[in-house]
Tab-separated table of C-alpha atoms in Angstrom:
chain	number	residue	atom	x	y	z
U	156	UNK	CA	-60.355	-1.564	-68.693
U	157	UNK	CA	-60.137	-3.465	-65.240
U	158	UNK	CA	-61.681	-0.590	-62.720
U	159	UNK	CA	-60.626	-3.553	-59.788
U	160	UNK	CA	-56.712	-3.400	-60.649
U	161	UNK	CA	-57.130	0.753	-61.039
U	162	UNK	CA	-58.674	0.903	-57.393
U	163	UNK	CA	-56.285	-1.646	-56.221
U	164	UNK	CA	-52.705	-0.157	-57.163
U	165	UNK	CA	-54.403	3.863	-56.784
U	166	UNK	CA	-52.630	3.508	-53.106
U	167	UNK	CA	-49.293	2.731	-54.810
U	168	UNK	CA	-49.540	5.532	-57.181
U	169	UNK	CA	-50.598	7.963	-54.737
U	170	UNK	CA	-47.448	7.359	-52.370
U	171	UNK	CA	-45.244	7.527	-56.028
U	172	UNK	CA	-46.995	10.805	-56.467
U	173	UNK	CA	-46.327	11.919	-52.968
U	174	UNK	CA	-42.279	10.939	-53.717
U	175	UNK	CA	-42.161	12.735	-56.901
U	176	UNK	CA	-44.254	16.248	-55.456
U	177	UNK	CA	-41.289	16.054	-52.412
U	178	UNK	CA	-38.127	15.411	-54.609
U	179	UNK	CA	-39.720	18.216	-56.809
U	180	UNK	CA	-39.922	20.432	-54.235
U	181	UNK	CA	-36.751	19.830	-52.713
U	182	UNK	CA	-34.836	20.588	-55.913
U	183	UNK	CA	-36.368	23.070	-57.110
U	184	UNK	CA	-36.063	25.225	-53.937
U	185	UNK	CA	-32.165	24.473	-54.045
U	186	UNK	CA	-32.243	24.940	-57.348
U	187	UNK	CA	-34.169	29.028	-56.579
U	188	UNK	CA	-31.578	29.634	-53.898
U	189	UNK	CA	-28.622	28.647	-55.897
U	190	UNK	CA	-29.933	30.624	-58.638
U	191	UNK	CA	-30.305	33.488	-56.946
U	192	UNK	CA	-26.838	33.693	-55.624
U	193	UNK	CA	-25.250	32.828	-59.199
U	194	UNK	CA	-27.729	35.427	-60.740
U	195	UNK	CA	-26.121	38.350	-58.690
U	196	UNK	CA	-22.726	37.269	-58.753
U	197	UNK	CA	-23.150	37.033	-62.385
U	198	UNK	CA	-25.064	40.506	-62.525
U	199	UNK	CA	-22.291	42.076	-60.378
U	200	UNK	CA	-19.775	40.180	-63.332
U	201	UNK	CA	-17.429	39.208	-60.091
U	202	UNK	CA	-14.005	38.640	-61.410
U	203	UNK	CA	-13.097	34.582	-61.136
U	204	UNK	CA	-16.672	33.172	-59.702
U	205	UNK	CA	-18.616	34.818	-62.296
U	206	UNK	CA	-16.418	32.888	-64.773
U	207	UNK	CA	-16.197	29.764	-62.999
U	208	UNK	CA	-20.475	30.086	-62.783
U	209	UNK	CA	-20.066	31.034	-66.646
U	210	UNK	CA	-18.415	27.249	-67.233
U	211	UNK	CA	-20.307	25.810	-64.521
U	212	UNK	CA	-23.962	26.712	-66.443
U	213	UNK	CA	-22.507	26.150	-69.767
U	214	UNK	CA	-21.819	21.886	-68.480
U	215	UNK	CA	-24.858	21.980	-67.026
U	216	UNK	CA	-27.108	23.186	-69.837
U	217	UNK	CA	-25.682	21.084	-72.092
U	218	UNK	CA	-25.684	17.721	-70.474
U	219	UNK	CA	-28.725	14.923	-70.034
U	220	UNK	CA	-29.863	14.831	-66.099
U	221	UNK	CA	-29.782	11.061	-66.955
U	222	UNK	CA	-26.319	10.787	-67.538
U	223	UNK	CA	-25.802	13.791	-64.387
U	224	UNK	CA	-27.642	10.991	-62.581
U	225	UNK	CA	-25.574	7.992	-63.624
U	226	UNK	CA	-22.615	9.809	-63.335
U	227	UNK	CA	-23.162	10.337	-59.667
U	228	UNK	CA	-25.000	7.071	-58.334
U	229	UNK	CA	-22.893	4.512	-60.850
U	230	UNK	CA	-19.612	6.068	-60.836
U	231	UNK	CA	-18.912	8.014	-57.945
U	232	UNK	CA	-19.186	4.947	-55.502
U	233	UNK	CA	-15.973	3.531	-57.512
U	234	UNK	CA	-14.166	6.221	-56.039
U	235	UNK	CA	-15.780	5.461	-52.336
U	236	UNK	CA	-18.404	8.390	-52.696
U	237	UNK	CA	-21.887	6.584	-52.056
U	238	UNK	CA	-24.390	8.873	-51.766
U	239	UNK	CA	-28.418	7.173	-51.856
U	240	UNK	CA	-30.407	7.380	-54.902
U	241	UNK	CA	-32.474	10.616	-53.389
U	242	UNK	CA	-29.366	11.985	-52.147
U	243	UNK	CA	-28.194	11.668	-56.142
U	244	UNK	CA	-31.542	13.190	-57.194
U	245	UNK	CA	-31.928	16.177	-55.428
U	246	UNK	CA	-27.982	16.848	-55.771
U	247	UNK	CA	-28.874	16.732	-59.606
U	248	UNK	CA	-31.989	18.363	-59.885
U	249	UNK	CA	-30.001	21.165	-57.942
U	250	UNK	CA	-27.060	21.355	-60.094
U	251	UNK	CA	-29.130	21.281	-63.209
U	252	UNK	CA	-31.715	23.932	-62.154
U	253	UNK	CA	-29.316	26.043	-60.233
U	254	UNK	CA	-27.655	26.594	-64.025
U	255	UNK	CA	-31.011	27.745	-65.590
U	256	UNK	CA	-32.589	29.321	-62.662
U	257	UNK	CA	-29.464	31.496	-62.559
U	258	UNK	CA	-29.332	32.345	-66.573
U	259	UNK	CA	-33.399	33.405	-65.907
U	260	UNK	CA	-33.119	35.495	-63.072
U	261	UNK	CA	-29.793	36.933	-64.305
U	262	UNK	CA	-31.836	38.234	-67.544
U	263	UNK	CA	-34.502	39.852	-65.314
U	264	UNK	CA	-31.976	41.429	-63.669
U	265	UNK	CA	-30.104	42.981	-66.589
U	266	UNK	CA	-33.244	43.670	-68.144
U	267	UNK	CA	-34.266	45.948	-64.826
U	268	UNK	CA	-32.666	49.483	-65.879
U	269	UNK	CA	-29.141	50.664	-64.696
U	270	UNK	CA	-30.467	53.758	-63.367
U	271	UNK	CA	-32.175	52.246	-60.788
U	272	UNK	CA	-29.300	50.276	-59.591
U	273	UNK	CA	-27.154	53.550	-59.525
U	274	UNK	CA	-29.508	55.869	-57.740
U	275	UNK	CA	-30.255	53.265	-55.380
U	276	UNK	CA	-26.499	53.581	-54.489
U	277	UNK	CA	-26.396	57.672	-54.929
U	278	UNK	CA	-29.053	57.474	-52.168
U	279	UNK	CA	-26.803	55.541	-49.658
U	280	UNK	CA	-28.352	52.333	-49.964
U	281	UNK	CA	-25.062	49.799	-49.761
U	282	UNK	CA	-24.970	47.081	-52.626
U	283	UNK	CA	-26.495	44.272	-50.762
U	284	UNK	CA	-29.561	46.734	-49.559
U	285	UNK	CA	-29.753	47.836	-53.887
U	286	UNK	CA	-29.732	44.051	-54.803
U	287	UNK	CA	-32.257	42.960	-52.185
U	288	UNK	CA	-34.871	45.898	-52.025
U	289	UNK	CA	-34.071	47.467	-55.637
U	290	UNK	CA	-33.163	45.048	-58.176
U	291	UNK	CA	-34.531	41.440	-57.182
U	292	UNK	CA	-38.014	42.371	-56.667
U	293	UNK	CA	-37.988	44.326	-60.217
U	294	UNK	CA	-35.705	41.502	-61.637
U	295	UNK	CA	-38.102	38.941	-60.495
U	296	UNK	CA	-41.231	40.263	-61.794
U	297	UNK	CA	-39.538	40.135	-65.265
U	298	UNK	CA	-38.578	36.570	-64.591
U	299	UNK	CA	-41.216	35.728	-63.520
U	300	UNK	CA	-42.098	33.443	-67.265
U	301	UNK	CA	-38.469	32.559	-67.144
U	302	UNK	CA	-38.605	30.879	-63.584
U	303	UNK	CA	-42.021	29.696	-63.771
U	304	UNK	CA	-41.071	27.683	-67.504
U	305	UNK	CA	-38.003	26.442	-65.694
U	306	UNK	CA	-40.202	24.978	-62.596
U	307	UNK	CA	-42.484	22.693	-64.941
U	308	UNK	CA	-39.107	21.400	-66.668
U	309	UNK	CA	-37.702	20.781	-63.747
U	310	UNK	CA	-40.672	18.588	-62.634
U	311	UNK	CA	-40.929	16.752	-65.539
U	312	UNK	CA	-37.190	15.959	-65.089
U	313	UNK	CA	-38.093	14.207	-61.960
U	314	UNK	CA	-39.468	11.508	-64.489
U	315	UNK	CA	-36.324	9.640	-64.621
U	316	UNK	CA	-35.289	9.345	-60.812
U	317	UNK	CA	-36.593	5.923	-61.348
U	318	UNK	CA	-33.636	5.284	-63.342
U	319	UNK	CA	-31.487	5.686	-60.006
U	320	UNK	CA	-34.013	3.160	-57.755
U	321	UNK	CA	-36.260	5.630	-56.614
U	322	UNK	CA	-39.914	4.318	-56.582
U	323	UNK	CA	-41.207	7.108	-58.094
U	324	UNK	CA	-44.421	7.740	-60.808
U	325	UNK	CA	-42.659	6.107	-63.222
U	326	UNK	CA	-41.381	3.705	-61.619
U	327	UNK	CA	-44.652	2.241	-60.209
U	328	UNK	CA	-45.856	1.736	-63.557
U	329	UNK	CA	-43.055	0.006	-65.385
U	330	UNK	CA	-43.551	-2.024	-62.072
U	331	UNK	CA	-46.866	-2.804	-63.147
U	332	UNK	CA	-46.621	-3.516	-66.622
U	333	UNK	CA	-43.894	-5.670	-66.290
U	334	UNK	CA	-45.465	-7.788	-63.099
U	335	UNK	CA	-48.687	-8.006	-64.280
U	336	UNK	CA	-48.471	-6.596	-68.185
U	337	UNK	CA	-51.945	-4.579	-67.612
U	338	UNK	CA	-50.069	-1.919	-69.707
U	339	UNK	CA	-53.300	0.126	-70.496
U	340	UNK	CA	-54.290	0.174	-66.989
U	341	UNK	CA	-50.645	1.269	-65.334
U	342	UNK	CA	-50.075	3.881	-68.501
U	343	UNK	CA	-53.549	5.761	-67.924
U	344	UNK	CA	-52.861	5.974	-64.344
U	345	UNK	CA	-49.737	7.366	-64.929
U	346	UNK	CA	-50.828	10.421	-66.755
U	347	UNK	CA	-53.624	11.482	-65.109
U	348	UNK	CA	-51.112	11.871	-62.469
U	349	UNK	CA	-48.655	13.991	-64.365
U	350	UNK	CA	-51.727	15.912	-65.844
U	351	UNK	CA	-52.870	16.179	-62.136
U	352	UNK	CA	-49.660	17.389	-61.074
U	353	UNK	CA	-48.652	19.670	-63.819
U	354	UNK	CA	-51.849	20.870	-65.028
U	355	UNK	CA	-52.470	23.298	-61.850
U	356	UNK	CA	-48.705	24.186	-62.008
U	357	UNK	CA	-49.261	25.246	-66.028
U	358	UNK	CA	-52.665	27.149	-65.442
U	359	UNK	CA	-50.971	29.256	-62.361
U	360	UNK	CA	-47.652	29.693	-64.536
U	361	UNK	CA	-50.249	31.356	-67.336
U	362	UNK	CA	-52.150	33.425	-64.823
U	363	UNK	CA	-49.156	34.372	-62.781
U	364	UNK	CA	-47.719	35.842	-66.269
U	365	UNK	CA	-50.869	37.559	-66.971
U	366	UNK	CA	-50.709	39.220	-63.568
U	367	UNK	CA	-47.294	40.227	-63.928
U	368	UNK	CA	-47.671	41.610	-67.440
U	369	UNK	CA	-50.747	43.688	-66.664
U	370	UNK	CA	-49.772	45.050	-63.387
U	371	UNK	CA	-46.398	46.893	-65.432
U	372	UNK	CA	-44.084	46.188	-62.601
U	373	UNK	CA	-41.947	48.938	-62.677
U	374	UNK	CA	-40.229	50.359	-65.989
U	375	UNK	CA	-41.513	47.410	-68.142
D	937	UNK	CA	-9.068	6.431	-67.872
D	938	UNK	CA	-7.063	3.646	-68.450
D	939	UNK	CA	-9.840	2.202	-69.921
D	940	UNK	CA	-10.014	4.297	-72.845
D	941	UNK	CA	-5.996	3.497	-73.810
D	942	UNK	CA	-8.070	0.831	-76.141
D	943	UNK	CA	-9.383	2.674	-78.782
D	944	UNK	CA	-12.315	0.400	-79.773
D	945	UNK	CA	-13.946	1.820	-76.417
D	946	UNK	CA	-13.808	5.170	-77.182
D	947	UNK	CA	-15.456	4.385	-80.970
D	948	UNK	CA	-17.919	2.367	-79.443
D	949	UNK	CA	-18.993	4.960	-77.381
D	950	UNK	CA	-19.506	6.868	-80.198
D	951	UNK	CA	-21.066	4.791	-82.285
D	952	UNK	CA	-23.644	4.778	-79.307
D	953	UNK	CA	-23.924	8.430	-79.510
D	954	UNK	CA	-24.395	8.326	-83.130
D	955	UNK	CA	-27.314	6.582	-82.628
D	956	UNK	CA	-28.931	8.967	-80.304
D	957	UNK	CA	-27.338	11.918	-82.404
D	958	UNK	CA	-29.533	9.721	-85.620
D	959	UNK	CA	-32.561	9.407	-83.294
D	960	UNK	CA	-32.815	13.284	-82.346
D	961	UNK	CA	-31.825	14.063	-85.932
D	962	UNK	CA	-34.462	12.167	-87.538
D	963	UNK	CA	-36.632	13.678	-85.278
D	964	UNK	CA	-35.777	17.310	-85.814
D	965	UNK	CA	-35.915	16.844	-89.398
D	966	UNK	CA	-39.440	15.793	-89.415
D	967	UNK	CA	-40.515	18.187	-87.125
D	968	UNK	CA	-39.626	20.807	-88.768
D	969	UNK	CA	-42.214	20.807	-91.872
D	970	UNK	CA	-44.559	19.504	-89.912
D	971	UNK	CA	-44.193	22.069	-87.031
D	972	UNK	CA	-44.498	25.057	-89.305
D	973	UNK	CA	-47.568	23.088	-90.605
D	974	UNK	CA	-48.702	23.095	-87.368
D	975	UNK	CA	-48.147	26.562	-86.508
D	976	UNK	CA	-49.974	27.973	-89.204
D	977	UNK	CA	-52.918	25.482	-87.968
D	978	UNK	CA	-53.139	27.486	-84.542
D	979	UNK	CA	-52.874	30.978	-86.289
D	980	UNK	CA	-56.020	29.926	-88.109
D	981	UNK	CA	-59.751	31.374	-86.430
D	982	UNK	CA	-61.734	28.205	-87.078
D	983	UNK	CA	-62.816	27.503	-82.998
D	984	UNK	CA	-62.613	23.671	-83.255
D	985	UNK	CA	-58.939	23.895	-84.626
D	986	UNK	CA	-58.656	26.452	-82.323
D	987	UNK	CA	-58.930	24.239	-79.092
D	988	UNK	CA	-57.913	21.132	-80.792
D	989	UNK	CA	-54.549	21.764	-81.818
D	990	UNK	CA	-54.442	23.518	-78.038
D	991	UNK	CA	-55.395	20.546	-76.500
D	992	UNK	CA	-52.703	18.605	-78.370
D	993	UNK	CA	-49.740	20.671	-77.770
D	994	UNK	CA	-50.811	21.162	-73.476
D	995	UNK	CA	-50.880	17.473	-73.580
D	996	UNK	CA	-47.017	16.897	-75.798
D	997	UNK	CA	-46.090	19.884	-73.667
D	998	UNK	CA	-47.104	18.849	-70.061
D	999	UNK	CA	-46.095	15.165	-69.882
D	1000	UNK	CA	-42.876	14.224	-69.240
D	1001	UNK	CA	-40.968	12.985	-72.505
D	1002	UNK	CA	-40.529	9.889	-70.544
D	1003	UNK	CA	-44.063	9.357	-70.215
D	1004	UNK	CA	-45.031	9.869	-73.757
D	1005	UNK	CA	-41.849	7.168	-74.684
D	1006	UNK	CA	-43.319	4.495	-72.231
D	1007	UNK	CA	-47.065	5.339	-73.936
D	1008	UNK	CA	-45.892	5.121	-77.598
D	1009	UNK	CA	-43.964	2.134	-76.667
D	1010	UNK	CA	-45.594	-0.260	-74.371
D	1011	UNK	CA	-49.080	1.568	-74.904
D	1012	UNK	CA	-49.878	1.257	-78.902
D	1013	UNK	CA	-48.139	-2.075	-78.794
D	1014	UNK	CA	-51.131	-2.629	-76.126
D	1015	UNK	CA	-53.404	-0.879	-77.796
D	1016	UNK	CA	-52.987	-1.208	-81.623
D	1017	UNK	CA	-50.842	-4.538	-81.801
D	1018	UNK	CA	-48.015	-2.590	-83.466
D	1019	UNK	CA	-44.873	-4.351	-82.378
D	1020	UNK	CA	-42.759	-0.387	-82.808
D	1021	UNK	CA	-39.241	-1.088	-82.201
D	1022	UNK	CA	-37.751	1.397	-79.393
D	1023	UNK	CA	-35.945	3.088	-82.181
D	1024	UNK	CA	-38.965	3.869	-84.458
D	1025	UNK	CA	-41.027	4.382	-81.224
D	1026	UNK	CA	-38.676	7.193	-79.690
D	1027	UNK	CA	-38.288	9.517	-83.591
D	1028	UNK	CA	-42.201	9.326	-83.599
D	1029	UNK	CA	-42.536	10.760	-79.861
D	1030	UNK	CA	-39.509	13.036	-80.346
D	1031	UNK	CA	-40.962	14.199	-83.715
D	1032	UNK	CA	-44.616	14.656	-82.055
D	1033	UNK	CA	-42.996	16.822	-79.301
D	1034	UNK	CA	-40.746	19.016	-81.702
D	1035	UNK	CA	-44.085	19.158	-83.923
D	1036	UNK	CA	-45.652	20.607	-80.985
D	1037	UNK	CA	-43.029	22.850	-79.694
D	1038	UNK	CA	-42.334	24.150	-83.191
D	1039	UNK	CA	-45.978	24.745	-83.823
D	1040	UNK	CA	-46.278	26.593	-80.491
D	1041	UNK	CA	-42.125	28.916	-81.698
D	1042	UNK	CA	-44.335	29.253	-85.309
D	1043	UNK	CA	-47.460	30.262	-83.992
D	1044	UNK	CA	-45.727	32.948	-81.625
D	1045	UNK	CA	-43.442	34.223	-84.031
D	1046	UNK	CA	-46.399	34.593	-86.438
D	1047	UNK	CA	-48.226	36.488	-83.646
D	1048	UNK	CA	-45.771	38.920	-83.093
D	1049	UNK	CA	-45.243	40.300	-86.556
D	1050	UNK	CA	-47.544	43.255	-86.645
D	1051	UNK	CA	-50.817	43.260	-88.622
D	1052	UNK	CA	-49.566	45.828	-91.209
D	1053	UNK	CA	-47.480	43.830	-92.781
D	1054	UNK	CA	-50.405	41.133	-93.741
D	1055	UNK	CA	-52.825	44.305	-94.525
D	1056	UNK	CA	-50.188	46.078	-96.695
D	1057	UNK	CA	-49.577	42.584	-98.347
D	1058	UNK	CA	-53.268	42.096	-99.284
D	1059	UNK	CA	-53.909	45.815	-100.371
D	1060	UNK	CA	-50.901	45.423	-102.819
D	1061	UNK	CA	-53.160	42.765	-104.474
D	1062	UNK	CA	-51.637	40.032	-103.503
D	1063	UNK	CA	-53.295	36.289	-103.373
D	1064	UNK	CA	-53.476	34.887	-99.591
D	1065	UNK	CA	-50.527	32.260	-100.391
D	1066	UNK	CA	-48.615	35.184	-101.591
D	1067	UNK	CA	-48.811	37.003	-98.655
D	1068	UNK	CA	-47.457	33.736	-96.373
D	1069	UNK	CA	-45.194	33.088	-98.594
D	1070	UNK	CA	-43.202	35.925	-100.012
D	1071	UNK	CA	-44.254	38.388	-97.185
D	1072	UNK	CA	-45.222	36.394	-93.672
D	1073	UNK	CA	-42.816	33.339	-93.759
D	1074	UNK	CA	-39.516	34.936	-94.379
D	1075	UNK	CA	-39.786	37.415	-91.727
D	1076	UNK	CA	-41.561	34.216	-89.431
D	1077	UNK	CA	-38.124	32.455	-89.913
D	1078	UNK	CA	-35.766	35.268	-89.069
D	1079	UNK	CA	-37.782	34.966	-85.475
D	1080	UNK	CA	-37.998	31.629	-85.681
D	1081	UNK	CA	-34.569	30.124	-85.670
D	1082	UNK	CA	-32.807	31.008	-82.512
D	1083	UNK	CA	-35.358	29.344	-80.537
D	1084	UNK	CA	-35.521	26.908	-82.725
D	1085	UNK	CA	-32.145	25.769	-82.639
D	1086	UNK	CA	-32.337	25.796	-78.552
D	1087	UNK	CA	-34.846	23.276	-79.157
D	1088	UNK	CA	-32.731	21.265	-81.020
D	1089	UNK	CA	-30.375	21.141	-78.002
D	1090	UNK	CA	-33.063	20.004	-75.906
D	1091	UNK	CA	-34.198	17.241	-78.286
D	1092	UNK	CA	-30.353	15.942	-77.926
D	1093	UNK	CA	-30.145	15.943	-74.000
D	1094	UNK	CA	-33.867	14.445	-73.857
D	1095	UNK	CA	-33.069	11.797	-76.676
D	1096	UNK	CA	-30.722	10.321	-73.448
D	1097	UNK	CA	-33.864	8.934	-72.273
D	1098	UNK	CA	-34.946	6.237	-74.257
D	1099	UNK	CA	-31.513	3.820	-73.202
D	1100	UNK	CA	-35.082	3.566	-70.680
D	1101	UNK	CA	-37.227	1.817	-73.503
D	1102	UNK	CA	-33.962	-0.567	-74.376
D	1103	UNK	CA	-32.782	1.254	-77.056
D	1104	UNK	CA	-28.759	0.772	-77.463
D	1105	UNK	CA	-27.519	4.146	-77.265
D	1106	UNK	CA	-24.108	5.345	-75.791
D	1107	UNK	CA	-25.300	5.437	-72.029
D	1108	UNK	CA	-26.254	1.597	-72.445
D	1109	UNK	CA	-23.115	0.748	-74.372
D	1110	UNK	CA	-21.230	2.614	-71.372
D	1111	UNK	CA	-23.078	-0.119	-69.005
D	1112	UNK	CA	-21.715	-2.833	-71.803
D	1113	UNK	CA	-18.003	-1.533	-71.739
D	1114	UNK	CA	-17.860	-1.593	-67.967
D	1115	UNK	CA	-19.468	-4.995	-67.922
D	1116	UNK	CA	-17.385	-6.743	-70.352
D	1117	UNK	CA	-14.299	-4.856	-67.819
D	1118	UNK	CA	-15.369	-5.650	-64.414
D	1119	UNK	CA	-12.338	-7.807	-63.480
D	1120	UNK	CA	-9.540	-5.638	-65.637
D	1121	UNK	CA	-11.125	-2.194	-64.750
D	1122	UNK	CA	-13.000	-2.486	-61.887
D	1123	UNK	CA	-13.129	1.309	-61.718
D	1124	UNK	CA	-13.909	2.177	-65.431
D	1125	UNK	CA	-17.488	3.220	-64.205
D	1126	UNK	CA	-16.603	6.743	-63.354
D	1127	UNK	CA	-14.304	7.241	-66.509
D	1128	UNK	CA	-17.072	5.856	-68.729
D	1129	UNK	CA	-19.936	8.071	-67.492
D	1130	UNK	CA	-17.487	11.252	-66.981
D	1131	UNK	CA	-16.718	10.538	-71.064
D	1132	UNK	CA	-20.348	10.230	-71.726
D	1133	UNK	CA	-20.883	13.430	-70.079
D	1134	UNK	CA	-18.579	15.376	-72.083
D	1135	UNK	CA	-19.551	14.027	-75.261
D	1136	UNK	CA	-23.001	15.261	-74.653
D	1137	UNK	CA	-21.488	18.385	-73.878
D	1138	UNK	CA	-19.527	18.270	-76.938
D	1139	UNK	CA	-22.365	17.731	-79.107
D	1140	UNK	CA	-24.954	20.013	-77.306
D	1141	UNK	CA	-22.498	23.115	-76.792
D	1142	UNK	CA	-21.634	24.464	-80.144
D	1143	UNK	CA	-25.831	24.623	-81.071
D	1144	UNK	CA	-26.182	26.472	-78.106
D	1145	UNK	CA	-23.222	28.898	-78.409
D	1146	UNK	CA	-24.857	29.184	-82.404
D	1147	UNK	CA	-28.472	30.384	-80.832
D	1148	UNK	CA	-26.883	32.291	-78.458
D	1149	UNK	CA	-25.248	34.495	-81.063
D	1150	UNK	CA	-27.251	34.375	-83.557
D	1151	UNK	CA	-30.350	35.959	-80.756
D	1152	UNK	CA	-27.535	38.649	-79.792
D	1153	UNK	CA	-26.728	39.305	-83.917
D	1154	UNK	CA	-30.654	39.545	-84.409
D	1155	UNK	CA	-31.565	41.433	-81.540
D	1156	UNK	CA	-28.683	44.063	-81.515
């Protein structure tokens, strides 16, 4: 183990780190927003977006963010749309956790009792008031395992971004072993970063389901 | 999608996803004893095993599938002088993940059938293997298999990733047939992914559609 070449390229890895935390972040808030839109339009089963959403989440469940990825930074520029390689990224990240953010919260929300939705109402609450101050905070707590399972996929995800130029964790380190072929060195750096990344996220994921469980958020 | 009015494209393209389709195949197929193995491991009270086999699957679990691809493929090379093909390298990592996934599906669905089943089985007189096997693992599998084919559509989309390590799979012969077109087709690119796409779709939808109703079928 050379501790000089660890020490030397830890600046490197730390800025890949940094990169990988922001696109993380970036996608997975779009991809909470989005959700929570689709969720309710799918809860209120709207006529034609609810089945466009229904098509929309079935494509993007069952395709590769790789090939999401090529699709958009290879082949859209043929047709004169040239978006950046983060642009790509956090456009796919969004449209791939949008999909499963959306199928999680819309099962909290179904699982959150009709009553409460309909007495809401009988008490002159309009439907935007019900969803907002009835049904998402109830839906969410039951969710809550859903999103949180959904948050640690989607950062793991952001492990191939380097496959669209981005000079992310991964990136870095194929860097390294291919410039300098110090493979041991470059492959233990790059875990302890994903462990120090995702290990915190896991741990509060656990505890946050714990919480949730025990406290018996409404009728669960 | 001019490209595709020659026919040879459109079978190499799926003799590319064949191979990926073989890869996560492979994979699934040796997972699956050994993930049931490995489930029973965990529901066993010995403490060592205990926090062994959690250590094991928090580590599969946490890093990216990427990551583990670039460690069994550059790293034991590295470490071990093993010269693993990317081929043999990715159905070891993908069945080491769906061995640790599995184990974690087994172990829960173990969990949650209740105690009076294994008491009843062992006042009836009968020996411990008896119990797992004629009383425990049939009503383990009825549990078991929704998830477990879910998983199977996530070992499918993931298997995308390891065109990364060099293996020839149908992203990379995409690349090839847009190569070997660049002056006739200049365009093909966004044809060739688009078809890519769907056939992931294609492959990934049905098993998903199959969990879905077989959870609704088990749960209503």
């Amino acid at each position: 183990m050379d501790w000089s070449f660890i020490v030397k390229y830890l600046p490197a890895y730390t800025e890949a780190a940094g990169l990988t935390l922001r696109l993380a972040a970036e996608g997975i808030a779009l991809s909470l927003i989005a959700g929570a839109l689709f969720s309710v339009v799918l809860y209120l089963k709207i006529p034609v977006i609810s089945k466009i959403l229904n098509a929309y989440i079935g494509l993007a469940r069952n395709t590769p963010l790789l090939v999401q990825l090529f699709l958009l930074y290879f082949g859209l520029p043929k047709i004169g749309v040239r978006l950046s390689g983060e642009t790509c990224a956090i456009i796919g990240m969004a449209f791939l956790g949008g999909a499963y953010m959306a199928e999680s919260l819309r099962s909290g929300l179904e699982a959150v009792e009709r009553i409460q939705y309909e007495s809401a109402l009988s008490l002159g609450l309009s439907g935007a008031q019900t969803i907002r101050y009835v049904m998402f905070p109830q839906g969410l707590a039951i969710a809550i395992p859903g999103v949180t399972a959904n948050i640690i996929f989607l950062i793991k995800e952001t492990s191939v971004f380097s496959a669209v130029a981005l000079a992310d964790l991964m990136f870095v380190a194929k860097d390294l072993i291919g410039l300098y072929y110090s493979t041991g060195e470059a492959l233990i750096m790059l875990v302890a970063w994903y462990i120090i990344i995702l290990l915190p996220v896991s741990l509060l994921a656990s505890y946050a389901e714990r919480r949730i469980r025990r406290s018996g958020y409404g009728n669960i | 999608m001019e490209i595709f009015s020659d026919v040879r494209n459109i079978l190499r393209l799926l003799s590319g996803l064949w191979v990926t389709l073989r890869i996560s195949l492979t994979a699934v197929g040796l997972s699956v004893p050994f993930g049931v193995a490995f489930g029973l491991l965990m529901t066993w009270k010995n403490p060592v095993c205990k926090v062994l086999s959690r250590i094991i699957l928090e580590f599969v679990r946490i890093m990216p599938q990427l990551v583990l691809l670039f460690l069994a493929y550059f790293g034991v090379t590295r470490a071990f002088g093993w010269n693993l093909s990317g081929g043999t390298a990715s159905v070891i990592v993908f069945a080491v993940w769906g061995t640790a996934e599995l184990g974690d599906l087994t172990r829960g669905a173990i969990a949650s059938i209740p105690k009076h089943q294994f008491e009843s089985a062992y006042a009836l007189g009968l020996s411990k293997l008896h119990v797992y096997l004629n009383v425990i693992l049939p009503q383990t599998v009825r549990r078991l298999i929704p998830p477990a084919i879910n998983l199977v559509t996530r070992m499918i989309k993931t298997t995308s990733l390891v065109v990364l390590i060099g293996v020839v799979e149908v992203l990379k012969v995409g690349q090839q047939i847009i190569e070997a077109n660049r002056y006739t087709f200049p365009k093909a690119a966004v044809a060739v992914y688009l078809v890519i796409f769907f056939l992931y779709f294609a492959a990934c939808y049905p098993i998903s559609l199959a969990a879905k109703k077989l959870e609704k079928r088990m749960n209503g």
